[in-house]
Every structure is written in C-alpha cells, then in structure tokens.
CSV table of N, CA and C in Angstrom, one decimal:
chain,number,residue,atom,x,y,z
S,1,UNK,N,103.3,106.8,92.6
S,1,UNK,CA,103.7,105.6,93.3
S,1,UNK,C,102.6,105.0,94.1
S,2,UNK,N,101.6,105.7,94.3
S,2,UNK,CA,100.4,105.2,95.0
S,2,UNK,C,99.8,104.1,94.2
S,3,UNK,N,99.8,104.2,92.9
S,3,UNK,CA,99.3,103.2,92.0
S,3,UNK,C,100.0,101.8,92.2
S,4,UNK,N,101.3,101.9,92.4
S,4,UNK,CA,102.1,100.7,92.6
S,4,UNK,C,101.6,100.0,93.9
S,5,UNK,N,101.5,100.8,94.9
S,5,UNK,CA,101.0,100.2,96.2
S,5,UNK,C,99.7,99.6,96.1
S,6,UNK,N,98.7,100.3,95.4
S,6,UNK,CA,97.4,99.7,95.3
S,6,UNK,C,97.4,98.4,94.5
S,7,UNK,N,98.1,98.5,93.3
S,7,UNK,CA,98.1,97.3,92.5
S,7,UNK,C,98.8,96.1,93.2
S,8,UNK,N,99.9,96.4,93.9
S,8,UNK,CA,100.6,95.3,94.6
S,8,UNK,C,99.8,94.7,95.7
S,9,UNK,N,99.1,95.6,96.5
S,9,UNK,CA,98.2,95.1,97.5
S,9,UNK,C,97.0,94.3,96.9
S,10,UNK,N,96.5,94.7,95.8
S,10,UNK,CA,95.4,94.0,95.2
S,10,UNK,C,96.0,92.6,94.6
S,11,UNK,N,97.2,92.6,94.1
S,11,UNK,CA,97.8,91.4,93.6
S,11,UNK,C,98.0,90.3,94.7
S,12,UNK,N,98.5,90.8,95.9
S,12,UNK,CA,98.7,89.8,97.0
S,12,UNK,C,97.4,89.3,97.5
S,13,UNK,N,96.4,90.2,97.6
S,13,UNK,CA,95.1,89.8,98.0
S,13,UNK,C,94.4,88.8,97.1
S,14,UNK,N,94.6,89.1,95.8
S,14,UNK,CA,94.0,88.2,94.8
S,14,UNK,C,94.7,86.8,94.8
S,15,UNK,N,96.0,86.8,95.1
S,15,UNK,CA,96.6,85.5,95.2
S,15,UNK,C,96.1,84.7,96.4
S,16,UNK,N,95.9,85.5,97.5
S,16,UNK,CA,95.4,84.8,98.7
S,16,UNK,C,93.9,84.3,98.5
S,17,UNK,N,93.1,85.2,97.9
S,17,UNK,CA,91.7,84.8,97.8
S,17,UNK,C,91.5,83.7,96.8
S,18,UNK,N,92.4,83.5,95.8
S,18,UNK,CA,92.2,82.4,94.9
S,18,UNK,C,93.0,81.2,95.3
S,19,UNK,N,93.5,81.2,96.6
S,19,UNK,CA,94.3,80.0,97.1
S,19,UNK,C,95.5,79.7,96.3
S,20,UNK,N,96.1,80.7,95.7
S,20,UNK,CA,97.3,80.5,94.9
S,20,UNK,C,98.6,80.5,95.8
S,21,UNK,N,98.4,80.8,97.1
S,21,UNK,CA,99.5,80.8,98.0
S,21,UNK,C,99.4,79.4,98.8
S,22,UNK,N,100.3,78.5,98.5
S,22,UNK,CA,100.2,77.2,99.1
S,22,UNK,C,100.6,77.3,100.6
S,23,UNK,N,99.8,76.8,101.5
S,23,UNK,CA,100.0,76.9,102.9
S,23,UNK,C,100.8,75.7,103.5
S,24,UNK,N,100.9,74.6,102.7
S,24,UNK,CA,101.5,73.4,103.3
S,24,UNK,C,103.0,73.2,103.0
S,25,UNK,N,103.6,74.2,102.4
S,25,UNK,CA,105.0,74.0,102.0
S,25,UNK,C,105.7,75.4,102.0
S,26,UNK,N,107.0,75.3,101.7
S,26,UNK,CA,107.7,76.6,101.6
S,26,UNK,C,107.3,77.4,100.4
S,27,UNK,N,106.5,76.8,99.5
S,27,UNK,CA,106.1,77.5,98.3
S,27,UNK,C,105.2,78.7,98.6
S,28,UNK,N,104.5,78.7,99.7
S,28,UNK,CA,103.7,79.9,100.1
S,28,UNK,C,104.6,81.1,100.4
S,29,UNK,N,105.7,80.8,101.2
S,29,UNK,CA,106.6,81.9,101.5
S,29,UNK,C,107.3,82.4,100.3
S,30,UNK,N,107.7,81.5,99.4
S,30,UNK,CA,108.3,81.9,98.2
S,30,UNK,C,107.4,82.7,97.2
S,31,UNK,N,106.1,82.3,97.2
S,31,UNK,CA,105.2,83.1,96.4
S,31,UNK,C,105.0,84.5,96.9
S,32,UNK,N,104.9,84.6,98.2
S,32,UNK,CA,104.7,85.9,98.8
S,32,UNK,C,106.0,86.8,98.6
S,33,UNK,N,107.2,86.2,98.7
S,33,UNK,CA,108.4,86.9,98.5
S,33,UNK,C,108.5,87.3,97.1
S,34,UNK,N,108.1,86.5,96.1
S,34,UNK,CA,108.2,86.8,94.7
S,34,UNK,C,107.3,88.1,94.4
S,35,UNK,N,106.1,88.1,95.0
S,35,UNK,CA,105.3,89.3,94.7
S,35,UNK,C,105.9,90.5,95.4
S,36,UNK,N,106.4,90.4,96.6
S,36,UNK,CA,107.1,91.5,97.2
S,36,UNK,C,108.3,92.0,96.4
S,37,UNK,N,109.1,91.1,95.8
S,37,UNK,CA,110.2,91.5,95.0
S,37,UNK,C,109.8,92.2,93.7
S,38,UNK,N,108.7,91.7,93.1
S,38,UNK,CA,108.2,92.3,91.9
S,38,UNK,C,107.7,93.7,92.1
S,39,UNK,N,107.1,93.9,93.3
S,39,UNK,CA,106.6,95.2,93.6
S,39,UNK,C,107.8,96.2,93.9
S,40,UNK,N,108.9,95.7,94.5
S,40,UNK,CA,110.1,96.5,94.7
S,40,UNK,C,110.7,96.8,93.4
S,41,UNK,N,110.7,95.9,92.5
S,41,UNK,CA,111.3,96.1,91.2
S,41,UNK,C,110.5,97.2,90.4
S,42,UNK,N,109.2,97.2,90.6
S,42,UNK,CA,108.3,98.2,90.0
S,42,UNK,C,108.6,99.6,90.5
S,43,UNK,N,108.9,99.6,91.8
S,43,UNK,CA,109.3,100.9,92.4
S,43,UNK,C,110.6,101.4,91.8
S,44,UNK,N,111.5,100.6,91.7
S,44,UNK,CA,112.8,101.0,91.1
S,44,UNK,C,112.7,101.4,89.7
S,45,UNK,N,111.9,100.7,88.9
S,45,UNK,CA,111.8,101.0,87.5
S,45,UNK,C,111.0,102.3,87.3
S,46,UNK,N,110.0,102.5,88.1
S,46,UNK,CA,109.2,103.8,88.1
S,46,UNK,C,110.1,105.0,88.4
S,47,UNK,N,110.9,104.9,89.4
S,47,UNK,CA,111.7,106.0,89.8
S,47,UNK,C,112.8,106.3,88.8
S,48,UNK,N,113.4,105.2,88.2
S,48,UNK,CA,114.4,105.4,87.2
S,48,UNK,C,113.8,106.0,85.9
S,49,UNK,N,112.6,105.6,85.6
S,49,UNK,CA,112.0,106.1,84.4
S,49,UNK,C,111.6,107.5,84.5
S,50,UNK,N,111.0,107.9,85.7
S,50,UNK,CA,110.5,109.3,85.8
S,50,UNK,C,111.7,110.2,86.0
S,51,UNK,N,112.8,109.8,86.6
S,51,UNK,CA,113.9,110.7,86.8
S,51,UNK,C,114.9,110.6,85.7
S,52,UNK,N,114.6,109.8,84.6
S,52,UNK,CA,115.4,109.7,83.4
S,52,UNK,C,116.8,109.4,83.8
S,53,UNK,N,117.0,108.3,84.5
S,53,UNK,CA,118.3,107.9,84.9
S,53,UNK,C,119.0,107.2,83.7
S,54,UNK,N,120.3,107.2,83.8
S,54,UNK,CA,121.1,106.4,82.8
S,54,UNK,C,121.2,105.0,83.2
S,55,UNK,N,122.0,104.2,82.5
S,55,UNK,CA,122.1,102.8,82.7
S,55,UNK,C,122.6,102.5,84.1
S,56,UNK,N,123.6,103.2,84.6
S,56,UNK,CA,124.1,103.0,85.9
S,56,UNK,C,123.0,103.4,87.0
S,57,UNK,N,122.3,104.4,86.7
S,57,UNK,CA,121.2,104.8,87.6
S,57,UNK,C,120.1,103.8,87.7
S,58,UNK,N,119.8,103.1,86.6
S,58,UNK,CA,118.8,102.0,86.7
S,58,UNK,C,119.3,100.9,87.6
S,59,UNK,N,120.6,100.5,87.4
S,59,UNK,CA,121.2,99.4,88.2
S,59,UNK,C,121.2,99.8,89.7
S,60,UNK,N,121.6,101.0,89.9
S,60,UNK,CA,121.7,101.5,91.3
S,60,UNK,C,120.3,101.5,91.9
S,61,UNK,N,119.3,101.9,91.2
S,61,UNK,CA,117.9,102.0,91.7
S,61,UNK,C,117.4,100.6,92.0
S,62,UNK,N,117.7,99.6,91.1
S,62,UNK,CA,117.2,98.3,91.3
S,62,UNK,C,117.8,97.6,92.6
S,63,UNK,N,119.1,97.8,92.7
S,63,UNK,CA,119.8,97.3,93.8
S,63,UNK,C,119.4,97.9,95.1
S,64,UNK,N,119.3,99.2,95.1
S,64,UNK,CA,118.8,99.9,96.3
S,64,UNK,C,117.4,99.6,96.7
S,65,UNK,N,116.5,99.4,95.7
S,65,UNK,CA,115.2,99.1,96.0
S,65,UNK,C,115.1,97.7,96.6
S,66,UNK,N,115.9,96.7,96.1
S,66,UNK,CA,115.9,95.4,96.7
S,66,UNK,C,116.5,95.4,98.1
S,67,UNK,N,117.5,96.2,98.3
S,67,UNK,CA,118.1,96.3,99.7
S,67,UNK,C,117.1,96.9,100.7
S,68,UNK,N,116.4,98.0,100.3
S,68,UNK,CA,115.4,98.6,101.1
S,68,UNK,C,114.3,97.6,101.4
S,69,UNK,N,113.9,96.9,100.4
S,69,UNK,CA,112.8,95.9,100.6
S,69,UNK,C,113.3,94.8,101.6
S,70,UNK,N,114.5,94.3,101.4
S,70,UNK,CA,115.0,93.2,102.2
S,70,UNK,C,115.2,93.6,103.7
S,71,UNK,N,115.4,94.9,103.9
S,71,UNK,CA,115.6,95.4,105.3
S,71,UNK,C,114.2,95.6,105.9
S,72,UNK,N,113.3,96.2,105.1
S,72,UNK,CA,112.0,96.5,105.7
S,72,UNK,C,111.0,95.3,105.9
S,73,UNK,N,111.1,94.4,104.9
S,73,UNK,CA,110.1,93.3,105.0
S,73,UNK,C,110.2,92.4,106.3
S,74,UNK,N,111.3,92.0,106.7
S,74,UNK,CA,111.4,91.2,107.9
S,74,UNK,C,111.0,92.0,109.2
S,75,UNK,N,111.4,93.3,109.2
S,75,UNK,CA,111.1,94.1,110.3
S,75,UNK,C,109.6,94.4,110.4
S,76,UNK,N,109.0,94.8,109.3
S,76,UNK,CA,107.5,95.0,109.2
S,76,UNK,C,106.7,93.8,109.4
S,77,UNK,N,107.2,92.7,108.8
S,77,UNK,CA,106.5,91.4,108.9
S,77,UNK,C,106.4,90.9,110.4
S,78,UNK,N,107.6,91.0,111.0
S,78,UNK,CA,107.6,90.6,112.4
S,78,UNK,C,106.7,91.5,113.3
S,79,UNK,N,106.8,92.8,113.1
S,79,UNK,CA,105.9,93.7,113.9
S,79,UNK,C,104.4,93.4,113.6
S,80,UNK,N,104.1,93.2,112.4
S,80,UNK,CA,102.7,92.9,112.1
S,80,UNK,C,102.2,91.5,112.6
S,81,UNK,N,103.1,90.6,112.6
S,81,UNK,CA,102.8,89.3,113.2
S,81,UNK,C,102.6,89.4,114.7
S,82,UNK,N,103.4,90.2,115.4
S,82,UNK,CA,103.1,90.4,116.8
S,82,UNK,C,101.8,91.1,117.1
S,83,UNK,N,101.5,92.1,116.3
S,83,UNK,CA,100.3,92.9,116.5
S,83,UNK,C,99.0,92.1,116.2
S,84,UNK,N,99.1,91.3,115.2
S,84,UNK,CA,97.9,90.6,114.7
S,84,UNK,C,97.7,89.2,115.2
S,85,UNK,N,98.7,88.6,115.8
S,85,UNK,CA,98.6,87.2,116.3
S,85,UNK,C,97.8,87.1,117.6
S,86,UNK,N,97.1,86.0,117.7
S,86,UNK,CA,96.4,85.8,119.0
S,86,UNK,C,97.2,84.8,119.9
S,87,UNK,N,98.3,84.3,119.4
S,87,UNK,CA,99.2,83.5,120.1
S,87,UNK,C,98.9,82.0,120.0
S,88,UNK,N,97.8,81.6,119.4
S,88,UNK,CA,97.4,80.2,119.4
S,88,UNK,C,98.1,79.5,118.2
S,89,UNK,N,98.2,80.2,117.0
S,89,UNK,CA,98.8,79.6,115.9
S,89,UNK,C,99.3,80.7,114.9
S,90,UNK,N,99.9,80.3,113.9
S,90,UNK,CA,100.5,81.3,113.0
S,90,UNK,C,99.4,82.0,112.2
S,91,UNK,N,99.7,83.1,111.7
S,91,UNK,CA,98.7,83.9,110.9
S,91,UNK,C,98.3,83.1,109.6
S,92,UNK,N,99.3,82.5,109.0
S,92,UNK,CA,99.0,81.7,107.7
S,92,UNK,C,98.1,80.5,108.0
S,93,UNK,N,98.3,79.9,109.1
S,93,UNK,CA,97.5,78.7,109.5
S,93,UNK,C,96.1,79.2,109.9
S,94,UNK,N,96.0,80.4,110.5
S,94,UNK,CA,94.7,80.9,110.9
S,94,UNK,C,93.9,81.4,109.6
S,95,UNK,N,94.7,82.0,108.7
S,95,UNK,CA,94.0,82.5,107.5
S,95,UNK,C,93.1,83.6,107.8
S,96,UNK,N,92.1,83.8,106.9
S,96,UNK,CA,91.1,84.8,107.1
S,96,UNK,C,91.6,86.2,107.0
S,97,UNK,N,90.8,87.1,107.7
S,97,UNK,CA,91.1,88.6,107.6
S,97,UNK,C,92.4,89.0,108.1
S,98,UNK,N,92.8,88.4,109.3
S,98,UNK,CA,94.1,88.8,109.9
S,98,UNK,C,95.2,88.4,108.9
S,99,UNK,N,95.2,87.3,108.3
S,99,UNK,CA,96.2,87.0,107.3
S,99,UNK,C,96.2,87.9,106.1
S,100,UNK,N,95.1,88.3,105.7
S,100,UNK,CA,95.0,89.3,104.6
S,100,UNK,C,95.6,90.7,105.0
S,101,UNK,N,95.3,91.1,106.2
S,101,UNK,CA,95.8,92.3,106.7
S,101,UNK,C,97.3,92.2,106.8
S,102,UNK,N,97.8,91.1,107.3
S,102,UNK,CA,99.3,90.9,107.4
S,102,UNK,C,99.9,90.9,106.0
S,103,UNK,N,99.3,90.3,105.0
S,103,UNK,CA,99.9,90.3,103.7
S,103,UNK,C,100.0,91.7,103.1
S,104,UNK,N,98.9,92.5,103.2
S,104,UNK,CA,98.8,93.8,102.7
S,104,UNK,C,99.8,94.7,103.5
S,105,UNK,N,99.7,94.6,104.8
S,105,UNK,CA,100.6,95.4,105.6
S,105,UNK,C,102.1,95.1,105.3
S,106,UNK,N,102.4,93.9,105.2
S,106,UNK,CA,103.8,93.5,104.8
S,106,UNK,C,104.2,94.1,103.5
S,107,UNK,N,103.3,94.1,102.5
S,107,UNK,CA,103.5,94.6,101.2
S,107,UNK,C,103.8,96.1,101.3
S,108,UNK,N,103.0,96.8,102.1
S,108,UNK,CA,103.1,98.3,102.2
S,108,UNK,C,104.4,98.6,102.9
S,109,UNK,N,104.8,97.9,103.9
S,109,UNK,CA,106.0,98.1,104.6
S,109,UNK,C,107.2,97.8,103.7
S,110,UNK,N,107.1,96.8,102.9
S,110,UNK,CA,108.2,96.5,102.0
S,110,UNK,C,108.4,97.6,100.9
S,111,UNK,N,107.2,98.1,100.4
S,111,UNK,CA,107.3,99.2,99.5
S,111,UNK,C,107.9,100.5,100.1
S,112,UNK,N,107.5,100.7,101.4
S,112,UNK,CA,108.1,101.9,102.1
S,112,UNK,C,109.6,101.7,102.2
S,113,UNK,N,110.0,100.5,102.5
S,113,UNK,CA,111.5,100.3,102.6
S,113,UNK,C,112.2,100.6,101.2
S,114,UNK,N,111.6,100.1,100.1
S,114,UNK,CA,112.2,100.3,98.8
S,114,UNK,C,112.2,101.8,98.5
S,115,UNK,N,111.0,102.5,98.7
S,115,UNK,CA,111.0,103.9,98.5
S,115,UNK,C,111.9,104.7,99.4
S,116,UNK,N,112.0,104.3,100.6
S,116,UNK,CA,112.9,105.0,101.6
S,116,UNK,C,114.3,104.9,101.2
S,117,UNK,N,114.8,103.7,100.7
S,117,UNK,CA,116.2,103.6,100.3
S,117,UNK,C,116.4,104.5,99.1
S,118,UNK,N,115.5,104.5,98.2
S,118,UNK,CA,115.7,105.4,97.0
S,118,UNK,C,115.7,106.9,97.4
S,119,UNK,N,114.8,107.2,98.3
S,119,UNK,CA,114.7,108.6,98.8
S,119,UNK,C,116.0,109.0,99.5
S,120,UNK,N,116.6,108.2,100.3
S,120,UNK,CA,117.9,108.5,100.9
S,120,UNK,C,119.0,108.8,99.9
S,121,UNK,N,119.1,107.9,98.9
S,121,UNK,CA,120.1,108.0,97.9
S,121,UNK,C,119.9,109.3,97.0
S,122,UNK,N,118.6,109.5,96.8
S,122,UNK,CA,118.3,110.7,96.0
S,122,UNK,C,118.6,112.0,96.7
S,123,UNK,N,118.6,112.0,98.0
S,123,UNK,CA,119.1,113.2,98.8
S,123,UNK,C,120.6,113.4,98.5
S,124,UNK,N,121.3,112.3,98.3
S,124,UNK,CA,122.8,112.5,98.1
S,124,UNK,C,123.1,112.8,96.6
S,125,UNK,N,122.2,112.4,95.7
S,125,UNK,CA,122.4,112.6,94.3
S,125,UNK,C,122.3,114.1,93.9
S,126,UNK,N,121.4,114.8,94.6
S,126,UNK,CA,121.2,116.2,94.1
S,126,UNK,C,121.8,117.2,95.1
C-alpha cells in the first residue's frame, strides 16, 4: 500500500507542477477531489484483490474506502491549512512549496482515512 501513497502523492504533485489544477475556478477543487477519490478507489481495489473478496466484498470495500476518505479529507485538510497558512491569503493563492505540502499531506490523510475504514471493518470480518 506504500506504493499507492507514493504514486498518489507524485500524481498530485505532477498536476500542480504542470499547472493542471486551475486556480481561478471551482475546477481546481474538483481536480484535487478527483485525484483523492481515485487514490481511495485504488486502496479499495488493492485490499479487495489481495484479500480475494467476493463481489459483495468489493462493493463494501469501495463504499468504505470512500466513506473513510470523505471523513478524513476535510479534517486533515483543515488541520493542514491551519498549520501551513500564514494568515494573509489562502494556500492555493499563495502556491509554492506550502501548497505542495498541503496537497501531499491532504492526500496522505485521505489515504489514511480510507485505509483506516477498511482496517476497522476487517477487524469485524475476521
């Protein structure tokens, strides 16, 4: 699962470095959310594949992974914004290294939420 985190962090950084995340509209937030959701989907698929889940197990994994990501992303994003902000303007408007750290940190927190939700349910399954 470490590979998923590294690839997801590299993907979000690549999008930021190539200016593929629009800063002037809601499209930037939607782009970031899409990458976060694809990473959460990768976590669900990896866990279902390695544990050899049936069809219902795949569906449960995907739903749980998304729920965990949806709970963790706003909490982690808000915390990172408070820690990294200098108070003058938003991290996206400031750009640079702090925005990159916030994107990668948000990705890792989102993946931890997805993994955490799956871990909790796996404790009940066995």
